[in-house]
CSV table of C-alpha atoms in Angstrom, one decimal:
chain,number,residue,atom,x,y,z
A,1,UNK,CA,87.6,85.5,107.9
A,2,UNK,CA,84.3,87.4,107.4
A,3,UNK,CA,83.3,90.5,109.4
A,4,UNK,CA,79.9,92.1,109.3
A,5,UNK,CA,79.5,95.9,109.3
A,6,UNK,CA,76.2,97.2,110.2
A,7,UNK,CA,74.4,100.4,109.8
A,8,UNK,CA,71.4,99.9,112.3
A,9,UNK,CA,69.8,103.1,111.9
A,10,UNK,CA,69.3,102.3,107.9
A,11,UNK,CA,69.0,98.8,108.5
A,12,UNK,CA,71.9,98.0,106.3
A,13,UNK,CA,74.7,95.1,107.0
A,14,UNK,CA,77.5,94.3,104.8
A,15,UNK,CA,79.7,91.2,105.2
A,16,UNK,CA,83.4,91.2,104.0
A,17,UNK,CA,85.3,88.2,103.4
A,18,UNK,CA,89.2,89.2,103.2
A,19,UNK,CA,89.5,88.9,99.4
A,20,UNK,CA,87.0,89.3,96.7
A,21,UNK,CA,86.4,88.8,93.1
A,22,UNK,CA,86.9,91.6,90.8
A,23,UNK,CA,83.6,91.2,88.3
A,24,UNK,CA,85.4,93.0,85.6
A,25,UNK,CA,88.7,90.8,85.4
A,26,UNK,CA,87.9,87.8,87.6
A,27,UNK,CA,90.9,88.2,89.7
A,28,UNK,CA,91.1,87.5,93.4
A,29,UNK,CA,91.7,90.8,95.1
A,30,UNK,CA,92.4,91.3,99.1
A,31,UNK,CA,90.5,94.1,100.7
A,32,UNK,CA,92.5,96.9,101.0
A,33,UNK,CA,92.8,98.3,104.7
A,34,UNK,CA,91.5,101.8,103.6
A,35,UNK,CA,88.5,100.1,102.4
A,36,UNK,CA,88.1,98.3,105.5
A,37,UNK,CA,88.5,101.8,107.2
A,38,UNK,CA,85.9,103.6,105.0
A,39,UNK,CA,83.4,100.7,105.4
A,40,UNK,CA,83.8,100.9,109.4
A,41,UNK,CA,83.7,104.7,109.5
A,42,UNK,CA,80.5,104.7,107.4
A,43,UNK,CA,79.0,102.1,109.4
A,44,UNK,CA,79.9,104.3,112.7
A,45,UNK,CA,78.2,107.3,111.4
A,46,UNK,CA,75.2,105.7,109.8
A,47,UNK,CA,76.0,106.3,106.2
A,48,UNK,CA,77.0,102.6,105.1
A,49,UNK,CA,74.0,102.5,102.7
A,50,UNK,CA,75.2,106.1,101.2
A,51,UNK,CA,78.9,104.5,100.6
A,52,UNK,CA,77.7,101.3,99.0
A,53,UNK,CA,75.5,103.2,96.6
A,54,UNK,CA,78.6,106.0,96.0
A,55,UNK,CA,80.7,103.3,95.1
A,56,UNK,CA,78.0,101.4,92.8
A,57,UNK,CA,77.2,104.8,91.1
A,58,UNK,CA,80.9,105.2,90.4
A,59,UNK,CA,81.4,102.0,89.1
A,60,UNK,CA,78.4,101.8,86.8
A,61,UNK,CA,78.9,105.6,85.5
A,62,UNK,CA,80.7,105.6,82.4
A,63,UNK,CA,84.1,107.7,82.6
A,64,UNK,CA,84.3,111.3,81.2
A,65,UNK,CA,86.7,113.5,80.6
A,66,UNK,CA,86.4,116.8,82.9
A,67,UNK,CA,88.1,120.2,82.7
A,68,UNK,CA,91.2,119.2,84.6
A,69,UNK,CA,91.5,116.5,81.8
A,70,UNK,CA,90.9,118.7,79.0
A,71,UNK,CA,93.5,121.3,80.3
A,72,UNK,CA,95.9,118.2,80.1
A,73,UNK,CA,95.1,117.2,76.6
A,74,UNK,CA,95.5,120.5,75.6
A,75,UNK,CA,99.0,120.7,76.8
A,76,UNK,CA,99.8,117.8,75.0
A,77,UNK,CA,98.6,118.7,71.8
A,78,UNK,CA,101.0,122.1,72.5
A,79,UNK,CA,103.8,119.6,73.5
A,80,UNK,CA,103.0,117.6,70.1
A,81,UNK,CA,102.4,120.7,67.9
A,82,UNK,CA,105.9,121.9,69.2
A,83,UNK,CA,107.7,118.9,68.2
A,84,UNK,CA,106.0,118.5,64.9
A,85,UNK,CA,107.5,122.0,64.0
A,86,UNK,CA,110.9,120.8,65.3
A,87,UNK,CA,111.3,122.9,68.4
A,88,UNK,CA,113.5,120.8,71.1
A,89,UNK,CA,114.5,121.9,74.4
A,90,UNK,CA,118.3,122.0,74.8
A,91,UNK,CA,120.5,120.8,77.6
A,92,UNK,CA,120.2,123.8,79.8
A,93,UNK,CA,116.3,124.4,79.4
A,94,UNK,CA,116.5,126.9,76.6
A,95,UNK,CA,114.0,126.2,73.7
A,96,UNK,CA,115.8,125.9,70.6
A,97,UNK,CA,115.1,125.7,67.1
A,98,UNK,CA,116.0,123.1,65.0
A,99,UNK,CA,115.0,119.6,63.2
A,100,UNK,CA,112.9,117.3,65.6
A,101,UNK,CA,115.7,114.7,66.9
A,102,UNK,CA,112.7,112.2,68.4
A,103,UNK,CA,111.2,111.2,65.2
A,104,UNK,CA,109.4,108.3,66.6
A,105,UNK,CA,107.4,110.9,69.2
A,106,UNK,CA,106.6,113.4,66.2
A,107,UNK,CA,104.1,110.1,65.1
A,108,UNK,CA,102.5,110.3,68.5
A,109,UNK,CA,98.8,109.3,67.9
A,110,UNK,CA,96.8,111.9,69.9
A,111,UNK,CA,93.9,109.5,70.0
A,112,UNK,CA,96.3,107.0,71.7
A,113,UNK,CA,97.4,109.8,74.1
A,114,UNK,CA,93.6,110.4,74.9
A,115,UNK,CA,93.0,106.8,75.6
A,116,UNK,CA,95.7,106.6,78.1
A,117,UNK,CA,94.8,109.5,79.7
A,118,UNK,CA,91.3,108.5,79.9
A,119,UNK,CA,92.2,105.0,81.3
A,120,UNK,CA,94.4,106.7,84.0
A,121,UNK,CA,92.1,109.7,84.7
A,122,UNK,CA,89.2,107.6,85.6
């Protein structure tokens, strides 16, 4: 079922189906109630075109790492450095000094971590 949302002030109309095709993956996805809620809100407040352009801008902008992600990456680097030096937390939360017991994690590739964080950090 289709529903049309209209912003008469800015002469903008948007007709939505129940499902849409994700142009990146080709998957058919159901329109979320939160999306419908936002479209209805912006059509009632004459800001529908701004919502559409904001969504397009977010879609077309390349993802960048912001300060929050940089801080997180720095924390991960510190954890990796501690693991490589052999510092592992003991059972009661105290930091102990000894050989690393998680050899597979000491081979952690920081570039892979950054890729994962970038993928989820958006």
